[in-house]
């Protein structure tokens, strides 16, 4: 069922564990799948962990990368 839905990574966070707005240090339990997801943008490969911020809007992320490299 996970493969059919496209889910590649599953983590569990118990409700009420967040002590600050930041996700850094949030206790996570890896339940299934890959520990990181992988995204390819403009020939670069990114490994994204559960605590990372990553722009999910691919065109916007590509525009930021292009601007950063100028």
PDB file of N, H, CA, C and O in Angstrom:
ATOM      1  N   UNK A   1       0.813  -1.216   0.000  1.00  0.00           N
ATOM      2  CA  UNK A   1       0.000   0.000   0.000  1.00  0.00           C
ATOM      3  C   UNK A   1       0.855   1.279   0.000  1.00  0.00           C
ATOM      4  O   UNK A   1       0.485   2.258  -0.647  1.00  0.00           O
ATOM      5  N   UNK A   2       1.977   1.286   0.704  1.00  0.00           N
ATOM      6  H   UNK A   2       2.278   0.491   1.230  1.00  0.00           H
ATOM      7  CA  UNK A   2       2.829   2.478   0.733  1.00  0.00           C
ATOM      8  C   UNK A   2       3.398   2.786  -0.626  1.00  0.00           C
ATOM      9  O   UNK A   2       3.431   3.946  -1.036  1.00  0.00           O
ATOM     10  N   UNK A   3       3.849   1.764  -1.334  1.00  0.00           N
ATOM     11  H   UNK A   3       3.821   0.822  -1.000  1.00  0.00           H
ATOM     12  CA  UNK A   3       4.413   1.982  -2.658  1.00  0.00           C
ATOM     13  C   UNK A   3       3.368   2.508  -3.621  1.00  0.00           C
ATOM     14  O   UNK A   3       3.671   3.373  -4.443  1.00  0.00           O
ATOM     15  N   UNK A   4       2.152   2.008  -3.540  1.00  0.00           N
ATOM     16  H   UNK A   4       1.906   1.306  -2.872  1.00  0.00           H
ATOM     17  CA  UNK A   4       1.083   2.467  -4.426  1.00  0.00           C
ATOM     18  C   UNK A   4       0.741   3.936  -4.161  1.00  0.00           C
ATOM     19  O   UNK A   4       0.335   4.645  -5.081  1.00  0.00           O
ATOM     20  N   UNK A   5       0.897   4.399  -2.924  1.00  0.00           N
ATOM     21  H   UNK A   5       1.227   3.823  -2.176  1.00  0.00           H
ATOM     22  CA  UNK A   5       0.572   5.781  -2.572  1.00  0.00           C
ATOM     23  C   UNK A   5       1.734   6.732  -2.837  1.00  0.00           C
ATOM     24  O   UNK A   5       1.557   7.950  -2.812  1.00  0.00           O
ATOM     25  N   UNK A   6       2.915   6.186  -3.089  1.00  0.00           N
ATOM     26  H   UNK A   6       3.058   5.196  -3.109  1.00  0.00           H
ATOM     27  CA  UNK A   6       4.080   7.036  -3.315  1.00  0.00           C
ATOM     28  C   UNK A   6       4.845   7.354  -2.041  1.00  0.00           C
ATOM     29  O   UNK A   6       5.835   8.082  -2.095  1.00  0.00           O
ATOM     30  N   UNK A   7       4.420   6.833  -0.899  1.00  0.00           N
ATOM     31  H   UNK A   7       3.615   6.242  -0.855  1.00  0.00           H
ATOM     32  CA  UNK A   7       5.124   7.071   0.361  1.00  0.00           C
ATOM     33  C   UNK A   7       6.442   6.303   0.338  1.00  0.00           C
ATOM     34  O   UNK A   7       6.462   5.096   0.096  1.00  0.00           O
ATOM     35  N   UNK A   8       7.545   7.013   0.593  1.00  0.00           N
ATOM     36  H   UNK A   8       7.529   7.993   0.789  1.00  0.00           H
ATOM     37  CA  UNK A   8       8.859   6.361   0.593  1.00  0.00           C
ATOM     38  C   UNK A   8       9.524   6.383   1.956  1.00  0.00           C
ATOM     39  O   UNK A   8      10.517   5.687   2.169  1.00  0.00           O
ATOM     40  N   UNK A   9       8.993   7.168   2.884  1.00  0.00           N
ATOM     41  H   UNK A   9       8.186   7.733   2.711  1.00  0.00           H
ATOM     42  CA  UNK A   9       9.598   7.314   4.203  1.00  0.00           C
ATOM     43  C   UNK A   9       8.499   7.623   5.212  1.00  0.00           C
ATOM     44  O   UNK A   9       7.614   8.436   4.947  1.00  0.00           O
ATOM     45  N   UNK A  10       8.560   6.971   6.367  1.00  0.00           N
ATOM     46  H   UNK A  10       9.279   6.311   6.582  1.00  0.00           H
ATOM     47  CA  UNK A  10       7.530   7.179   7.378  1.00  0.00           C
ATOM     48  C   UNK A  10       8.182   7.343   8.747  1.00  0.00           C
ATOM     49  O   UNK A  10       8.952   6.491   9.190  1.00  0.00           O
ATOM     50  N   UNK A  11       7.861   8.449   9.408  1.00  0.00           N
ATOM     51  H   UNK A  11       7.235   9.142   9.048  1.00  0.00           H
ATOM     52  CA  UNK A  11       8.346   8.738  10.758  1.00  0.00           C
ATOM     53  C   UNK A  11       7.157   8.962  11.686  1.00  0.00           C
ATOM     54  O   UNK A  11       6.082   9.373  11.249  1.00  0.00           O
ATOM     55  N   UNK A  12       7.365   8.687  12.974  1.00  0.00           N
ATOM     56  H   UNK A  12       8.238   8.354  13.329  1.00  0.00           H
ATOM     57  CA  UNK A  12       6.340   8.896  13.988  1.00  0.00           C
ATOM     58  C   UNK A  12       6.822   9.966  14.954  1.00  0.00           C
ATOM     59  O   UNK A  12       7.961   9.928  15.420  1.00  0.00           O
ATOM     60  N   UNK A  13       5.945  10.925  15.252  1.00  0.00           N
ATOM     61  H   UNK A  13       5.020  10.956  14.874  1.00  0.00           H
ATOM     62  CA  UNK A  13       6.202  11.944  16.266  1.00  0.00           C
ATOM     63  C   UNK A  13       5.010  11.937  17.198  1.00  0.00           C
ATOM     64  O   UNK A  13       3.876  12.128  16.759  1.00  0.00           O
ATOM     65  N   UNK A  14       5.251  11.720  18.477  1.00  0.00           N
ATOM     66  H   UNK A  14       6.172  11.566  18.834  1.00  0.00           H
ATOM     67  CA  UNK A  14       4.166  11.709  19.449  1.00  0.00           C
ATOM     68  C   UNK A  14       3.642  13.125  19.669  1.00  0.00           C
ATOM     69  O   UNK A  14       4.424  14.052  19.881  1.00  0.00           O
ATOM     70  N   UNK A  15       2.342  13.290  19.620  1.00  0.00           N
ATOM     71  H   UNK A  15       1.707  12.536  19.448  1.00  0.00           H
ATOM     72  CA  UNK A  15       1.712  14.589  19.823  1.00  0.00           C
ATOM     73  C   UNK A  15       2.151  15.169  21.169  1.00  0.00           C
ATOM     74  O   UNK A  15       2.200  14.462  22.176  1.00  0.00           O
ATOM     75  N   UNK A  16       2.470  16.468  21.170  1.00  0.00           N
ATOM     76  H   UNK A  16       2.430  17.042  20.352  1.00  0.00           H
ATOM     77  CA  UNK A  16       2.856  17.139  22.411  1.00  0.00           C
ATOM     78  C   UNK A  16       4.344  17.115  22.682  1.00  0.00           C
ATOM     79  O   UNK A  16       4.780  17.644  23.704  1.00  0.00           O
ATOM     80  N   UNK A  17       5.155  16.514  21.796  1.00  0.00           N
ATOM     81  H   UNK A  17       4.801  16.084  20.965  1.00  0.00           H
ATOM     82  CA  UNK A  17       6.595  16.446  22.018  1.00  0.00           C
ATOM     83  C   UNK A  17       7.319  17.735  21.645  1.00  0.00           C
ATOM     84  O   UNK A  17       8.446  17.961  22.085  1.00  0.00           O
ATOM     85  N   UNK A  18       6.689  18.574  20.846  1.00  0.00           N
ATOM     86  H   UNK A  18       5.773  18.391  20.489  1.00  0.00           H
ATOM     87  CA  UNK A  18       7.337  19.815  20.410  1.00  0.00           C
ATOM     88  C   UNK A  18       7.388  20.801  21.573  1.00  0.00           C
ATOM     89  O   UNK A  18       6.367  21.116  22.184  1.00  0.00           O
ATOM     90  N   UNK A  19       8.594  21.279  21.865  1.00  0.00           N
ATOM     91  H   UNK A  19       9.424  21.023  21.369  1.00  0.00           H
ATOM     92  CA  UNK A  19       8.766  22.223  22.973  1.00  0.00           C
ATOM     93  C   UNK A  19       8.976  23.650  22.458  1.00  0.00           C
ATOM     94  O   UNK A  19       8.787  24.613  23.201  1.00  0.00           O
ATOM     95  N   UNK A  20       9.370  23.786  21.179  1.00  0.00           N
ATOM     96  H   UNK A  20       9.523  23.004  20.575  1.00  0.00           H
ATOM     97  CA  UNK A  20       9.589  25.094  20.562  1.00  0.00           C
ATOM     98  C   UNK A  20       9.019  25.046  19.145  1.00  0.00           C
ATOM     99  O   UNK A  20       8.717  23.966  18.637  1.00  0.00           O
ATOM    100  N   UNK A  21       8.870  26.204  18.505  1.00  0.00           N
ATOM    101  H   UNK A  21       9.115  27.081  18.918  1.00  0.00           H
ATOM    102  CA  UNK A  21       8.394  26.193  17.110  1.00  0.00           C
ATOM    103  C   UNK A  21       9.366  25.487  16.167  1.00  0.00           C
ATOM    104  O   UNK A  21       8.961  25.000  15.111  1.00  0.00           O
ATOM    105  N   UNK A  22      10.648  25.430  16.541  1.00  0.00           N
ATOM    106  H   UNK A  22      10.977  25.825  17.399  1.00  0.00           H
ATOM    107  CA  UNK A  22      11.648  24.770  15.710  1.00  0.00           C
ATOM    108  C   UNK A  22      11.446  23.261  15.728  1.00  0.00           C
ATOM    109  O   UNK A  22      11.016  22.698  16.735  1.00  0.00           O
ATOM    110  N   UNK A  23      11.755  22.612  14.618  1.00  0.00           N
ATOM    111  H   UNK A  23      12.104  23.069  13.800  1.00  0.00           H
ATOM    112  CA  UNK A  23      11.665  21.156  14.574  1.00  0.00           C
ATOM    113  C   UNK A  23      12.985  20.506  14.981  1.00  0.00           C
ATOM    114  O   UNK A  23      13.052  19.291  15.168  1.00  0.00           O
ATOM    115  N   UNK A  24      14.031  21.316  15.116  1.00  0.00           N
ATOM    116  H   UNK A  24      13.976  22.302  14.964  1.00  0.00           H
ATOM    117  CA  UNK A  24      15.331  20.778  15.504  1.00  0.00           C
ATOM    118  C   UNK A  24      15.220  20.140  16.885  1.00  0.00           C
ATOM    119  O   UNK A  24      14.697  20.758  17.813  1.00  0.00           O
ATOM    120  N   UNK A  25      15.696  18.941  17.025  1.00  0.00           N
ATOM    121  H   UNK A  25      16.122  18.439  16.272  1.00  0.00           H
ATOM    122  CA  UNK A  25      15.645  18.241  18.297  1.00  0.00           C
ATOM    123  C   UNK A  25      14.334  17.522  18.558  1.00  0.00           C
ATOM    124  O   UNK A  25      14.200  16.848  19.579  1.00  0.00           O
ATOM    125  N   UNK A  26      13.371  17.646  17.667  1.00  0.00           N
ATOM    126  H   UNK A  26      13.481  18.193  16.838  1.00  0.00           H
ATOM    127  CA  UNK A  26      12.093  16.961  17.830  1.00  0.00           C
ATOM    128  C   UNK A  26      12.328  15.455  17.773  1.00  0.00           C
ATOM    129  O   UNK A  26      12.897  14.964  16.798  1.00  0.00           O
ATOM    130  N   UNK A  27      11.902  14.708  18.798  1.00  0.00           N
ATOM    131  H   UNK A  27      11.440  15.107  19.590  1.00  0.00           H
ATOM    132  CA  UNK A  27      12.153  13.260  18.794  1.00  0.00           C
ATOM    133  C   UNK A  27      11.304  12.551  17.734  1.00  0.00           C
ATOM    134  O   UNK A  27      10.074  12.600  17.763  1.00  0.00           O
ATOM    135  N   UNK A  28      11.988  11.899  16.810  1.00  0.00           N
ATOM    136  H   UNK A  28      12.987  11.860  16.786  1.00  0.00           H
ATOM    137  CA  UNK A  28      11.333  11.182  15.722  1.00  0.00           C
ATOM    138  C   UNK A  28      11.652   9.697  15.826  1.00  0.00           C
ATOM    139  O   UNK A  28      12.741   9.317  16.256  1.00  0.00           O
ATOM    140  N   UNK A  29      10.720   8.881  15.439  1.00  0.00           N
ATOM    141  H   UNK A  29       9.836   9.190  15.090  1.00  0.00           H
ATOM    142  CA  UNK A  29      10.960   7.440  15.364  1.00  0.00           C
ATOM    143  C   UNK A  29      10.756   6.999  13.916  1.00  0.00           C
ATOM    144  O   UNK A  29       9.660   7.117  13.369  1.00  0.00           O
ATOM    145  N   UNK A  30      11.817   6.494  13.306  1.00  0.00           N
ATOM    146  H   UNK A  30      12.708   6.398  13.750  1.00  0.00           H
ATOM    147  CA  UNK A  30      11.741   6.023  11.930  1.00  0.00           C
ATOM    148  C   UNK A  30      10.971   4.711  11.927  1.00  0.00           C
ATOM    149  O   UNK A  30      11.367   3.748  12.583  1.00  0.00           O
ATOM    150  N   UNK A  31       9.875   4.681  11.188  1.00  0.00           N
ATOM    151  H   UNK A  31       9.553   5.463  10.655  1.00  0.00           H
ATOM    152  CA  UNK A  31       9.001   3.513  11.185  1.00  0.00           C
ATOM    153  C   UNK A  31       9.227   2.613   9.976  1.00  0.00           C
ATOM    154  O   UNK A  31       9.226   1.390  10.112  1.00  0.00           O
ATOM    155  N   UNK A  32       9.421   3.199   8.795  1.00  0.00           N
ATOM    156  H   UNK A  32       9.422   4.193   8.685  1.00  0.00           H
ATOM    157  CA  UNK A  32       9.540   2.384   7.585  1.00  0.00           C
ATOM    158  C   UNK A  32      10.132   3.208   6.453  1.00  0.00           C
ATOM    159  O   UNK A  32      10.093   4.438   6.473  1.00  0.00           O
ATOM    160  N   UNK A  33      10.676   2.516   5.474  1.00  0.00           N
ATOM    161  H   UNK A  33      10.708   1.516   5.458  1.00  0.00           H
ATOM    162  CA  UNK A  33      11.175   3.167   4.265  1.00  0.00           C
ATOM    163  C   UNK A  33      12.542   3.778   4.440  1.00  0.00           C
ATOM    164  O   UNK A  33      13.287   3.436   5.359  1.00  0.00           O
ATOM    165  N   UNK A  34      12.858   4.698   3.531  1.00  0.00           N
ATOM    166  H   UNK A  34      12.252   4.976   2.786  1.00  0.00           H
ATOM    167  CA  UNK A  34      14.157   5.368   3.539  1.00  0.00           C
ATOM    168  C   UNK A  34      14.231   6.357   4.695  1.00  0.00           C
ATOM    169  O   UNK A  34      13.218   6.933   5.093  1.00  0.00           O
ATOM    170  N   UNK A  35      15.434   6.553   5.234  1.00  0.00           N
ATOM    171  H   UNK A  35      16.257   6.085   4.911  1.00  0.00           H
ATOM    172  CA  UNK A  35      15.591   7.519   6.318  1.00  0.00           C
ATOM    173  C   UNK A  35      15.608   8.946   5.801  1.00  0.00           C
ATOM    174  O   UNK A  35      15.293   9.874   6.546  1.00  0.00           O
ATOM    175  N   UNK A  36      15.967   9.140   4.550  1.00  0.00           N
ATOM    176  H   UNK A  36      16.224   8.387   3.944  1.00  0.00           H
ATOM    177  CA  UNK A  36      15.942  10.449   3.904  1.00  0.00           C
ATOM    178  C   UNK A  36      15.238  10.304   2.565  1.00  0.00           C
ATOM    179  O   UNK A  36      15.240   9.229   1.965  1.00  0.00           O
ATOM    180  N   UNK A  37      14.640  11.384   2.103  1.00  0.00           N
ATOM    181  H   UNK A  37      14.638  12.258   2.589  1.00  0.00           H
ATOM    182  CA  UNK A  37      14.115  11.368   0.747  1.00  0.00           C
ATOM    183  C   UNK A  37      15.126  12.066  -0.143  1.00  0.00           C
ATOM    184  O   UNK A  37      15.952  12.847   0.330  1.00  0.00           O
ATOM    185  N   UNK A  38      15.057  11.783  -1.418  1.00  0.00           N
ATOM    186  H   UNK A  38      14.387  11.149  -1.803  1.00  0.00           H
ATOM    187  CA  UNK A  38      16.020  12.328  -2.367  1.00  0.00           C
ATOM    188  C   UNK A  38      15.273  13.149  -3.410  1.00  0.00           C
ATOM    189  O   UNK A  38      14.238  12.725  -3.923  1.00  0.00           O
ATOM    190  N   UNK A  39      15.807  14.321  -3.716  1.00  0.00           N
ATOM    191  H   UNK A  39      16.648  14.665  -3.299  1.00  0.00           H
ATOM    192  CA  UNK A  39      15.217  15.207  -4.719  1.00  0.00           C
ATOM    193  C   UNK A  39      16.311  15.669  -5.667  1.00  0.00           C
ATOM    194  O   UNK A  39      17.380  16.089  -5.226  1.00  0.00           O
ATOM    195  N   UNK A  40      16.054  15.596  -6.953  1.00  0.00           N
ATOM    196  H   UNK A  40      15.185  15.254  -7.312  1.00  0.00           H
ATOM    197  CA  UNK A  40      16.998  16.047  -7.968  1.00  0.00           C
ATOM    198  C   UNK A  40      16.515  17.357  -8.565  1.00  0.00           C
ATOM    199  O   UNK A  40      15.394  17.452  -9.065  1.00  0.00           O
ATOM    200  N   UNK A  41      17.384  18.378  -8.504  1.00  0.00           N
ATOM    201  H   UNK A  41      18.295  18.301  -8.097  1.00  0.00           H
ATOM    202  CA  UNK A  41      17.076  19.689  -9.059  1.00  0.00           C
ATOM    203  C   UNK A  41      18.273  20.196  -9.838  1.00  0.00           C
ATOM    204  O   UNK A  41      19.378  20.267  -9.299  1.00  0.00           O
ATOM    205  N   UNK A  42      18.075  20.545 -11.078  1.00  0.00           N
ATOM    206  H   UNK A  42      17.178  20.488 -11.517  1.00  0.00           H
ATOM    207  CA  UNK A  42      19.111  21.167 -11.906  1.00  0.00           C
ATOM    208  C   UNK A  42      20.417  20.382 -11.894  1.00  0.00           C
ATOM    209  O   UNK A  42      21.497  20.973 -11.859  1.00  0.00           O
ATOM    210  N   UNK A  43      20.325  19.066 -11.923  1.00  0.00           N
ATOM    211  H   UNK A  43      19.448  18.587 -11.951  1.00  0.00           H
ATOM    212  CA  UNK A  43      21.520  18.231 -11.941  1.00  0.00           C
ATOM    213  C   UNK A  43      22.157  18.001 -10.584  1.00  0.00           C
ATOM    214  O   UNK A  43      23.189  17.335 -10.494  1.00  0.00           O
ATOM    215  N   UNK A  44      21.570  18.535  -9.532  1.00  0.00           N
ATOM    216  H   UNK A  44      20.732  19.076  -9.604  1.00  0.00           H
ATOM    217  CA  UNK A  44      22.067  18.332  -8.166  1.00  0.00           C
ATOM    218  C   UNK A  44      21.124  17.377  -7.445  1.00  0.00           C
ATOM    219  O   UNK A  44      19.914  17.401  -7.671  1.00  0.00           O
ATOM    220  N   UNK A  45      21.680  16.540  -6.582  1.00  0.00           N
ATOM    221  H   UNK A  45      22.663  16.521  -6.399  1.00  0.00           H
ATOM    222  CA  UNK A  45      20.870  15.606  -5.801  1.00  0.00           C
ATOM    223  C   UNK A  45      20.914  16.031  -4.340  1.00  0.00           C
ATOM    224  O   UNK A  45      21.991  16.218  -3.773  1.00  0.00           O
ATOM    225  N   UNK A  46      19.748  16.181  -3.737  1.00  0.00           N
ATOM    226  H   UNK A  46      18.874  16.028  -4.198  1.00  0.00           H
ATOM    227  CA  UNK A  46      19.622  16.564  -2.336  1.00  0.00           C
ATOM    228  C   UNK A  46      19.057  15.396  -1.546  1.00  0.00           C
ATOM    229  O   UNK A  46      18.070  14.782  -1.949  1.00  0.00           O
ATOM    230  N   UNK A  47      19.696  15.088  -0.403  1.00  0.00           N
ATOM    231  H   UNK A  47      20.498  15.588  -0.075  1.00  0.00           H
ATOM    232  CA  UNK A  47      19.150  14.121   0.553  1.00  0.00           C
ATOM    233  C   UNK A  47      18.505  14.938   1.660  1.00  0.00           C
ATOM    234  O   UNK A  47      19.171  15.737   2.318  1.00  0.00           O
ATOM    235  N   UNK A  48      17.213  14.737   1.866  1.00  0.00           N
ATOM    236  H   UNK A  48      16.672  14.087   1.332  1.00  0.00           H
ATOM    237  CA  UNK A  48      16.440  15.584   2.765  1.00  0.00           C
ATOM    238  C   UNK A  48      16.007  14.776   3.983  1.00  0.00           C
ATOM    239  O   UNK A  48      15.312  13.767   3.866  1.00  0.00           O
ATOM    240  N   UNK A  49      16.430  15.242   5.143  1.00  0.00           N
ATOM    241  H   UNK A  49      16.995  16.062   5.237  1.00  0.00           H
ATOM    242  CA  UNK A  49      16.095  14.554   6.396  1.00  0.00           C
ATOM    243  C   UNK A  49      14.802  15.144   6.961  1.00  0.00           C
ATOM    244  O   UNK A  49      14.368  16.210   6.524  1.00  0.00           O
ATOM    245  N   UNK A  50      14.188  14.467   7.923  1.00  0.00           N
ATOM    246  H   UNK A  50      14.541  13.602   8.279  1.00  0.00           H
ATOM    247  CA  UNK A  50      12.909  14.952   8.475  1.00  0.00           C
ATOM    248  C   UNK A  50      12.986  16.332   9.122  1.00  0.00           C
ATOM    249  O   UNK A  50      11.987  17.052   9.136  1.00  0.00           O
ATOM    250  N   UNK A  51      14.148  16.722   9.660  1.00  0.00           N
ATOM    251  H   UNK A  51      14.959  16.137   9.648  1.00  0.00           H
ATOM    252  CA  UNK A  51      14.261  18.022  10.309  1.00  0.00           C
ATOM    253  C   UNK A  51      14.629  19.140   9.340  1.00  0.00           C
ATOM    254  O   UNK A  51      14.664  20.304   9.738  1.00  0.00           O
ATOM    255  N   UNK A  52      14.899  18.822   8.104  1.00  0.00           N
ATOM    256  H   UNK A  52      14.871  17.876   7.780  1.00  0.00           H
ATOM    257  CA  UNK A  52      15.347  19.824   7.136  1.00  0.00           C
ATOM    258  C   UNK A  52      14.181  20.622   6.571  1.00  0.00           C
ATOM    259  O   UNK A  52      13.065  20.118   6.446  1.00  0.00           O
ATOM    260  N   UNK A  53      14.462  21.889   6.230  1.00  0.00           N
ATOM    261  H   UNK A  53      15.368  22.299   6.331  1.00  0.00           H
ATOM    262  CA  UNK A  53      13.506  22.669   5.451  1.00  0.00           C
ATOM    263  C   UNK A  53      13.885  22.489   3.995  1.00  0.00           C
ATOM    264  O   UNK A  53      15.054  22.620   3.633  1.00  0.00           O
ATOM    265  N   UNK A  54      12.908  22.192   3.165  1.00  0.00           N
ATOM    266  H   UNK A  54      11.959  22.085   3.459  1.00  0.00           H
ATOM    267  CA  UNK A  54      13.155  22.075   1.735  1.00  0.00           C
ATOM    268  C   UNK A  54      11.944  22.619   1.005  1.00  0.00           C
ATOM    269  O   UNK A  54      10.808  22.262   1.316  1.00  0.00           O
ATOM    270  N   UNK A  55      12.190  23.486   0.032  1.00  0.00           N
ATOM    271  H   UNK A  55      13.113  23.777  -0.221  1.00  0.00           H
ATOM    272  CA  UNK A  55      11.104  24.087  -0.741  1.00  0.00           C
ATOM    273  C   UNK A  55      10.418  23.007  -1.573  1.00  0.00           C
ATOM    274  O   UNK A  55      11.039  22.413  -2.454  1.00  0.00           O
ATOM    275  N   UNK A  56       9.146  22.753  -1.297  1.00  0.00           N
ATOM    276  H   UNK A  56       8.642  23.236  -0.581  1.00  0.00           H
ATOM    277  CA  UNK A  56       8.430  21.685  -2.004  1.00  0.00           C
ATOM    278  C   UNK A  56       7.897  22.149  -3.360  1.00  0.00           C
ATOM    279  O   UNK A  56       7.435  21.332  -4.157  1.00  0.00           O
ATOM    280  N   UNK A  57       7.956  23.432  -3.620  1.00  0.00           N
ATOM    281  H   UNK A  57       8.331  24.096  -2.972  1.00  0.00           H
ATOM    282  CA  UNK A  57       7.557  23.981  -4.911  1.00  0.00           C
ATOM    283  C   UNK A  57       8.791  23.896  -5.817  1.00  0.00           C
ATOM    284  O   UNK A  57       9.675  24.749  -5.736  1.00  0.00           O
ATOM    285  N   UNK A  58       8.857  22.879  -6.673  1.00  0.00           N
ATOM    286  H   UNK A  58       8.139  22.186  -6.739  1.00  0.00           H
ATOM    287  CA  UNK A  58      10.049  22.616  -7.477  1.00  0.00           C
ATOM    288  C   UNK A  58      10.465  23.807  -8.331  1.00  0.00           C
ATOM    289  O   UNK A  58      11.647  24.151  -8.322  1.00  0.00           O
ATOM    290  N   UNK A  59       9.562  24.462  -9.071  1.00  0.00           N
ATOM    291  H   UNK A  59       8.602  24.182  -9.078  1.00  0.00           H
ATOM    292  CA  UNK A  59       9.995  25.627  -9.854  1.00  0.00           C
ATOM    293  C   UNK A  59      10.593  26.745  -8.985  1.00  0.00           C
ATOM    294  O   UNK A  59      11.557  27.393  -9.393  1.00  0.00           O
ATOM    295  N   UNK A  60      10.035  26.972  -7.806  1.00  0.00           N
ATOM    296  H   UNK A  60       9.252  26.446  -7.474  1.00  0.00           H
ATOM    297  CA  UNK A  60      10.573  27.993  -6.908  1.00  0.00           C
ATOM    298  C   UNK A  60      11.948  27.589  -6.384  1.00  0.00           C
ATOM    299  O   UNK A  60      12.841  28.430  -6.280  1.00  0.00           O
ATOM    300  N   UNK A  61      12.126  26.315  -6.054  1.00  0.00           N
ATOM    301  H   UNK A  61      11.401  25.632  -6.138  1.00  0.00           H
ATOM    302  CA  UNK A  61      13.425  25.834  -5.577  1.00  0.00           C
ATOM    303  C   UNK A  61      14.478  25.977  -6.672  1.00  0.00           C
ATOM    304  O   UNK A  61      15.610  26.374  -6.399  1.00  0.00           O
ATOM    305  N   UNK A  62      14.108  25.654  -7.909  1.00  0.00           N
ATOM    306  H   UNK A  62      13.189  25.331  -8.132  1.00  0.00           H
ATOM    307  CA  UNK A  62      15.045  25.793  -9.027  1.00  0.00           C
ATOM    308  C   UNK A  62      15.411  27.257  -9.253  1.00  0.00           C
ATOM    309  O   UNK A  62      16.568  27.568  -9.535  1.00  0.00           O
ATOM    310  N   UNK A  63      14.444  28.150  -9.133  1.00  0.00           N
ATOM    311  H   UNK A  63      13.504  27.897  -8.904  1.00  0.00           H
ATOM    312  CA  UNK A  63      14.716  29.581  -9.293  1.00  0.00           C
ATOM    313  C   UNK A  63      15.676  30.071  -8.206  1.00  0.00           C
ATOM    314  O   UNK A  63      16.572  30.866  -8.489  1.00  0.00           O
ATOM    315  N   UNK A  64      15.499  29.608  -6.980  1.00  0.00           N
ATOM    316  H   UNK A  64      14.771  28.962  -6.751  1.00  0.00           H
ATOM    317  CA  UNK A  64      16.398  29.986  -5.894  1.00  0.00           C
ATOM    318  C   UNK A  64      17.813  29.468  -6.155  1.00  0.00           C
ATOM    319  O   UNK A  64      18.791  30.183  -5.935  1.00  0.00           O
ATOM    320  N   UNK A  65      17.918  28.235  -6.619  1.00  0.00           N
ATOM    321  H   UNK A  65      17.124  27.654  -6.798  1.00  0.00           H
ATOM    322  CA  UNK A  65      19.242  27.671  -6.924  1.00  0.00           C
ATOM    323  C   UNK A  65      19.925  28.458  -8.026  1.00  0.00           C
ATOM    324  O   UNK A  65      21.118  28.746  -7.932  1.00  0.00           O
ATOM    325  N   UNK A  66      19.193  28.807  -9.062  1.00  0.00           N
ATOM    326  H   UNK A  66      18.224  28.572  -9.138  1.00  0.00           H
ATOM    327  CA  UNK A  66      19.767  29.563 -10.164  1.00  0.00           C
ATOM    328  C   UNK A  66      20.231  30.943  -9.683  1.00  0.00           C
ATOM    329  O   UNK A  66      21.303  31.405 -10.073  1.00  0.00           O
ATOM    330  N   UNK A  67      19.439  31.591  -8.848  1.00  0.00           N
ATOM    331  H   UNK A  67      18.568  31.215  -8.531  1.00  0.00           H
ATOM    332  CA  UNK A  67      19.802  32.908  -8.307  1.00  0.00           C
ATOM    333  C   UNK A  67      21.024  32.790  -7.397  1.00  0.00           C
ATOM    334  O   UNK A  67      21.902  33.652  -7.420  1.00  0.00           O
ATOM    335  N   UNK A  68      21.081  31.735  -6.604  1.00  0.00           N
ATOM    336  H   UNK A  68      20.367  31.035  -6.585  1.00  0.00           H
ATOM    337  CA  UNK A  68      22.197  31.521  -5.677  1.00  0.00           C
ATOM    338  C   UNK A  68      23.507  31.327  -6.436  1.00  0.00           C
ATOM    339  O   UNK A  68      24.561  31.758  -5.969  1.00  0.00           O
ATOM    340  N   UNK A  69      23.450  30.685  -7.595  1.00  0.00           N
ATOM    341  H   UNK A  69      22.594  30.334  -7.974  1.00  0.00           H
ATOM    342  CA  UNK A  69      24.656  30.385  -8.356  1.00  0.00           C
ATOM    343  C   UNK A  69      25.122  31.529  -9.239  1.00  0.00           C
ATOM    344  O   UNK A  69      26.159  31.401  -9.891  1.00  0.00           O
ATOM    345  N   UNK A  70      24.395  32.650  -9.289  1.00  0.00           N
ATOM    346  H   UNK A  70      23.553  32.754  -8.760  1.00  0.00           H
ATOM    347  CA  UNK A  70      24.809  33.790 -10.119  1.00  0.00           C
ATOM    348  C   UNK A  70      25.903  34.582  -9.478  1.00  0.00           C
ATOM    349  O   UNK A  70      26.363  35.572 -10.047  1.00  0.00           O
TER     350      UNK A  70
END
